[in-house]
Amino acid sequence: NSESLTVKRASGSRPAVFLLKPFRLNEVAINIDLAIENFKEELDFEKANELAKDSIFIPLNYAYQRIRKDDIVMIKADGSYAEVALDDGRKHQVSINLKNFTRQLDDDGFLRVSRKHLVNSKHIDRIDGNTLYLNGDLYSILISRSKRGEILDQFPILKTS
């Protein structure tokens, strides 16, 4: 029927509520309250995401340690574990594979440069052939051939004659 088609089309726009005609005044008031509550929940969720956007919590000694994403130099895969190397030299090993870590990190500033390495582009200091040097040459990572062009395209490179 046309009513269900209308509801289907409207739901595609993700409305806060939906009123069907004819409506009663008390239904309108209830739906307005519902829309306000939905809006508040959405704002709270966005605020929480905004607070956590610059960090990630990793399990450490039966607790969760907040680590700023900017402090992560690289993540190295080791089977079903990942080693998180920080810019202060500390390393943390977590029980997660690199694919899931990448998905949960959800940050475009991190580049998958090989099967085993995810690097923070902010810590790349030098690119020499197929090698990336990170954090003042403290770490050197080989770039896989298939990823080299894709990685170089991420950076503005001064072209000389």
PDB file of C-alpha atoms in Angstrom:
ATOM      1  CA  ASN A   1       0.000   0.000   0.000  1.00  0.00           C
ATOM      2  CA  SER A   2       1.047   3.621  -0.430  1.00  0.00           C
ATOM      3  CA  GLU A   3       1.457   4.205   3.323  1.00  0.00           C
ATOM      4  CA  SER A   4       4.166   1.526   3.704  1.00  0.00           C
ATOM      5  CA  LEU A   5       5.908   2.827   0.577  1.00  0.00           C
ATOM      6  CA  THR A   6       5.920   6.341   2.059  1.00  0.00           C
ATOM      7  CA  VAL A   7       7.365   5.051   5.352  1.00  0.00           C
ATOM      8  CA  LYS A   8      10.059   3.099   3.468  1.00  0.00           C
ATOM      9  CA  ARG A   9      11.064   6.153   1.432  1.00  0.00           C
ATOM     10  CA  ALA A  10      11.104   8.390   4.514  1.00  0.00           C
ATOM     11  CA  SER A  11      13.231   5.944   6.518  1.00  0.00           C
ATOM     12  CA  GLY A  12      15.970   6.319   3.905  1.00  0.00           C
ATOM     13  CA  SER A  13      16.443   9.911   5.072  1.00  0.00           C
ATOM     14  CA  ARG A  14      16.928   8.727   8.675  1.00  0.00           C
ATOM     15  CA  PRO A  15      14.200  10.873  10.283  1.00  0.00           C
ATOM     16  CA  ALA A  16      14.183  11.411  14.033  1.00  0.00           C
ATOM     17  CA  VAL A  17      10.514  10.355  14.049  1.00  0.00           C
ATOM     18  CA  PHE A  18       7.731   9.818  11.558  1.00  0.00           C
ATOM     19  CA  LEU A  19       4.116  10.957  11.859  1.00  0.00           C
ATOM     20  CA  LEU A  20       1.298   9.377   9.902  1.00  0.00           C
ATOM     21  CA  LYS A  21      -1.839  11.322   9.077  1.00  0.00           C
ATOM     22  CA  PRO A  22      -4.281  11.712  10.638  1.00  0.00           C
ATOM     23  CA  PHE A  23      -2.430  12.367  13.868  1.00  0.00           C
ATOM     24  CA  ARG A  24      -3.468  13.353  17.357  1.00  0.00           C
ATOM     25  CA  LEU A  25      -1.980  16.221  19.300  1.00  0.00           C
ATOM     26  CA  ASN A  26      -0.672  13.949  22.084  1.00  0.00           C
ATOM     27  CA  GLU A  27       1.142  11.794  19.427  1.00  0.00           C
ATOM     28  CA  VAL A  28       2.842  14.917  18.081  1.00  0.00           C
ATOM     29  CA  ALA A  29       4.047  15.876  21.573  1.00  0.00           C
ATOM     30  CA  ILE A  30       5.359  12.340  22.229  1.00  0.00           C
ATOM     31  CA  ASN A  31       7.181  12.293  18.890  1.00  0.00           C
ATOM     32  CA  ILE A  32       8.733  15.696  19.505  1.00  0.00           C
ATOM     33  CA  ASP A  33      10.058  14.455  22.873  1.00  0.00           C
ATOM     34  CA  LEU A  34      11.363  11.303  21.189  1.00  0.00           C
ATOM     35  CA  ALA A  35      13.098  13.335  18.483  1.00  0.00           C
ATOM     36  CA  ILE A  36      14.777  15.549  21.119  1.00  0.00           C
ATOM     37  CA  GLU A  37      16.022  12.486  23.046  1.00  0.00           C
ATOM     38  CA  ASN A  38      17.351  10.881  19.841  1.00  0.00           C
ATOM     39  CA  PHE A  39      19.123  14.117  18.979  1.00  0.00           C
ATOM     40  CA  LYS A  40      20.716  14.337  22.465  1.00  0.00           C
ATOM     41  CA  GLU A  41      21.939  10.724  22.243  1.00  0.00           C
ATOM     42  CA  GLU A  42      23.463  11.413  18.832  1.00  0.00           C
ATOM     43  CA  LEU A  43      25.235  14.510  20.178  1.00  0.00           C
ATOM     44  CA  ASP A  44      26.564  12.557  23.185  1.00  0.00           C
ATOM     45  CA  PHE A  45      27.871   9.820  20.865  1.00  0.00           C
ATOM     46  CA  GLU A  46      29.564  12.393  18.593  1.00  0.00           C
ATOM     47  CA  LYS A  47      31.075  14.141  21.630  1.00  0.00           C
ATOM     48  CA  ALA A  48      32.454  10.830  22.948  1.00  0.00           C
ATOM     49  CA  ASN A  49      33.904  10.050  19.519  1.00  0.00           C
ATOM     50  CA  GLU A  50      35.450  13.513  19.362  1.00  0.00           C
ATOM     51  CA  LEU A  51      37.089  13.021  22.785  1.00  0.00           C
ATOM     52  CA  ALA A  52      38.538   9.663  21.774  1.00  0.00           C
ATOM     53  CA  LYS A  53      39.461  10.618  18.218  1.00  0.00           C
ATOM     54  CA  ASP A  54      43.069  11.437  19.093  1.00  0.00           C
ATOM     55  CA  SER A  55      43.628   8.353  21.272  1.00  0.00           C
ATOM     56  CA  ILE A  56      43.141   4.643  21.564  1.00  0.00           C
ATOM     57  CA  PHE A  57      42.998   2.511  24.687  1.00  0.00           C
ATOM     58  CA  ILE A  58      45.027  -0.686  24.654  1.00  0.00           C
ATOM     59  CA  PRO A  59      44.879  -3.515  27.186  1.00  0.00           C
ATOM     60  CA  LEU A  60      47.869  -3.407  29.517  1.00  0.00           C
ATOM     61  CA  ASN A  61      48.277  -5.398  32.758  1.00  0.00           C
ATOM     62  CA  TYR A  62      44.541  -6.063  33.288  1.00  0.00           C
ATOM     63  CA  ALA A  63      43.711  -2.408  32.631  1.00  0.00           C
ATOM     64  CA  TYR A  64      43.379  -0.113  29.621  1.00  0.00           C
ATOM     65  CA  GLN A  65      46.115   2.400  28.837  1.00  0.00           C
ATOM     66  CA  ARG A  66      45.294   5.497  26.819  1.00  0.00           C
ATOM     67  CA  ILE A  67      47.780   6.098  24.030  1.00  0.00           C
ATOM     68  CA  ARG A  68      47.706   9.158  21.831  1.00  0.00           C
ATOM     69  CA  LYS A  69      47.666   8.174  18.166  1.00  0.00           C
ATOM     70  CA  ASP A  70      50.337  10.795  17.458  1.00  0.00           C
ATOM     71  CA  ASP A  71      52.671   8.963  19.877  1.00  0.00           C
ATOM     72  CA  ILE A  72      52.424   5.713  17.906  1.00  0.00           C
ATOM     73  CA  VAL A  73      55.350   5.384  15.501  1.00  0.00           C
ATOM     74  CA  MET A  74      54.406   2.014  14.038  1.00  0.00           C
ATOM     75  CA  ILE A  75      52.620  -1.238  14.640  1.00  0.00           C
ATOM     76  CA  LYS A  76      54.373  -4.481  13.713  1.00  0.00           C
ATOM     77  CA  ALA A  77      52.452  -7.709  13.150  1.00  0.00           C
ATOM     78  CA  ASP A  78      53.628 -10.886  14.822  1.00  0.00           C
ATOM     79  CA  GLY A  79      51.020 -13.550  14.044  1.00  0.00           C
ATOM     80  CA  SER A  80      47.953 -12.882  16.147  1.00  0.00           C
ATOM     81  CA  TYR A  81      49.819 -10.212  18.119  1.00  0.00           C
ATOM     82  CA  ALA A  82      50.765  -6.637  17.318  1.00  0.00           C
ATOM     83  CA  GLU A  83      53.681  -4.700  18.751  1.00  0.00           C
ATOM     84  CA  VAL A  84      52.939  -1.007  19.203  1.00  0.00           C
ATOM     85  CA  ALA A  85      56.096   1.137  19.118  1.00  0.00           C
ATOM     86  CA  LEU A  86      55.798   4.599  20.688  1.00  0.00           C
ATOM     87  CA  ASP A  87      57.894   7.694  20.020  1.00  0.00           C
ATOM     88  CA  ASP A  88      59.395   7.580  23.521  1.00  0.00           C
ATOM     89  CA  GLY A  89      60.884   4.130  22.804  1.00  0.00           C
ATOM     90  CA  ARG A  90      58.309   2.100  24.757  1.00  0.00           C
ATOM     91  CA  LYS A  91      56.725  -0.925  23.085  1.00  0.00           C
ATOM     92  CA  HIS A  92      53.486  -2.662  23.967  1.00  0.00           C
ATOM     93  CA  GLN A  93      52.399  -6.066  22.714  1.00  0.00           C
ATOM     94  CA  VAL A  94      48.677  -6.609  22.287  1.00  0.00           C
ATOM     95  CA  SER A  95      46.725  -9.713  21.344  1.00  0.00           C
ATOM     96  CA  ILE A  96      45.204  -8.601  18.037  1.00  0.00           C
ATOM     97  CA  ASN A  97      46.149  -9.111  14.418  1.00  0.00           C
ATOM     98  CA  LEU A  98      47.216  -6.156  12.291  1.00  0.00           C
ATOM     99  CA  LYS A  99      44.078  -6.156  10.124  1.00  0.00           C
ATOM    100  CA  ASN A 100      41.786  -5.773  13.151  1.00  0.00           C
ATOM    101  CA  PHE A 101      44.119  -3.261  14.791  1.00  0.00           C
ATOM    102  CA  THR A 102      44.027  -1.135  11.627  1.00  0.00           C
ATOM    103  CA  ARG A 103      40.240  -1.299  11.469  1.00  0.00           C
ATOM    104  CA  GLN A 104      39.832  -0.300  15.116  1.00  0.00           C
ATOM    105  CA  LEU A 105      42.468   2.439  14.913  1.00  0.00           C
ATOM    106  CA  ASP A 106      40.411   4.078  12.154  1.00  0.00           C
ATOM    107  CA  ASP A 107      42.929   6.782  11.254  1.00  0.00           C
ATOM    108  CA  ASP A 108      43.949   7.768   7.716  1.00  0.00           C
ATOM    109  CA  GLY A 109      47.318   8.980   9.001  1.00  0.00           C
ATOM    110  CA  PHE A 110      48.454   5.363   9.357  1.00  0.00           C
ATOM    111  CA  LEU A 111      49.726   3.602   6.255  1.00  0.00           C
ATOM    112  CA  ARG A 112      49.959  -0.140   5.669  1.00  0.00           C
ATOM    113  CA  VAL A 113      53.416  -0.294   4.089  1.00  0.00           C
ATOM    114  CA  SER A 114      53.856  -4.061   4.089  1.00  0.00           C
ATOM    115  CA  ARG A 115      52.209  -7.241   5.230  1.00  0.00           C
ATOM    116  CA  LYS A 116      53.727  -6.789   8.698  1.00  0.00           C
ATOM    117  CA  HIS A 117      53.878  -3.019   9.196  1.00  0.00           C
ATOM    118  CA  LEU A 118      51.492  -0.151   9.764  1.00  0.00           C
ATOM    119  CA  VAL A 119      53.261   3.189  10.180  1.00  0.00           C
ATOM    120  CA  ASN A 120      52.187   6.605  11.385  1.00  0.00           C
ATOM    121  CA  SER A 121      52.889   8.942   8.462  1.00  0.00           C
ATOM    122  CA  LYS A 122      53.674  11.761  10.923  1.00  0.00           C
ATOM    123  CA  HIS A 123      56.781   9.851  12.024  1.00  0.00           C
ATOM    124  CA  ILE A 124      58.229   9.195   8.552  1.00  0.00           C
ATOM    125  CA  ASP A 125      61.428  11.235   8.355  1.00  0.00           C
ATOM    126  CA  ARG A 126      63.041   9.830   5.229  1.00  0.00           C
ATOM    127  CA  ILE A 127      62.279   7.616   2.248  1.00  0.00           C
ATOM    128  CA  ASP A 128      65.327   6.025   0.664  1.00  0.00           C
ATOM    129  CA  GLY A 129      64.528   3.636  -2.162  1.00  0.00           C
ATOM    130  CA  ASN A 130      62.287   0.980  -0.655  1.00  0.00           C
ATOM    131  CA  THR A 131      63.083   1.899   2.948  1.00  0.00           C
ATOM    132  CA  LEU A 132      61.168   4.197   5.282  1.00  0.00           C
ATOM    133  CA  TYR A 133      63.027   5.758   8.189  1.00  0.00           C
ATOM    134  CA  LEU A 134      60.893   6.625  11.170  1.00  0.00           C
ATOM    135  CA  ASN A 135      61.381   8.688  14.301  1.00  0.00           C
ATOM    136  CA  GLY A 136      64.799  10.097  13.503  1.00  0.00           C
ATOM    137  CA  ASP A 137      66.065   6.892  11.836  1.00  0.00           C
ATOM    138  CA  LEU A 138      65.339   4.896  15.012  1.00  0.00           C
ATOM    139  CA  TYR A 139      63.285   2.480  12.899  1.00  0.00           C
ATOM    140  CA  SER A 140      63.779   1.403   9.298  1.00  0.00           C
ATOM    141  CA  ILE A 141      61.000  -0.425   7.479  1.00  0.00           C
ATOM    142  CA  LEU A 142      61.100  -2.022   4.048  1.00  0.00           C
ATOM    143  CA  ILE A 143      58.195  -0.979   1.841  1.00  0.00           C
ATOM    144  CA  SER A 144      56.628  -3.749  -0.209  1.00  0.00           C
ATOM    145  CA  ARG A 145      57.003  -3.138  -3.949  1.00  0.00           C
ATOM    146  CA  SER A 146      53.263  -3.242  -4.476  1.00  0.00           C
ATOM    147  CA  LYS A 147      52.735  -0.439  -1.894  1.00  0.00           C
ATOM    148  CA  ARG A 148      55.650   1.883  -2.804  1.00  0.00           C
ATOM    149  CA  GLY A 149      53.826   4.024  -5.381  1.00  0.00           C
ATOM    150  CA  GLU A 150      50.714   4.254  -3.232  1.00  0.00           C
ATOM    151  CA  ILE A 151      52.792   5.389  -0.241  1.00  0.00           C
ATOM    152  CA  LEU A 152      54.796   7.957  -2.203  1.00  0.00           C
ATOM    153  CA  ASP A 153      51.523   9.416  -3.523  1.00  0.00           C
ATOM    154  CA  GLN A 154      50.560  10.263   0.079  1.00  0.00           C
ATOM    155  CA  PHE A 155      53.315  12.875   0.376  1.00  0.00           C
ATOM    156  CA  PRO A 156      54.065  16.100  -1.436  1.00  0.00           C
ATOM    157  CA  ILE A 157      57.405  15.462  -3.142  1.00  0.00           C
ATOM    158  CA  LEU A 158      59.372  18.362  -4.550  1.00  0.00           C
ATOM    159  CA  LYS A 159      60.197  17.667  -8.179  1.00  0.00           C
ATOM    160  CA  THR A 160      63.588  18.932  -9.308  1.00  0.00           C
ATOM    161  CA  SER A 161      64.694  19.268 -12.902  1.00  0.00           C
TER     162      SER A 161
END
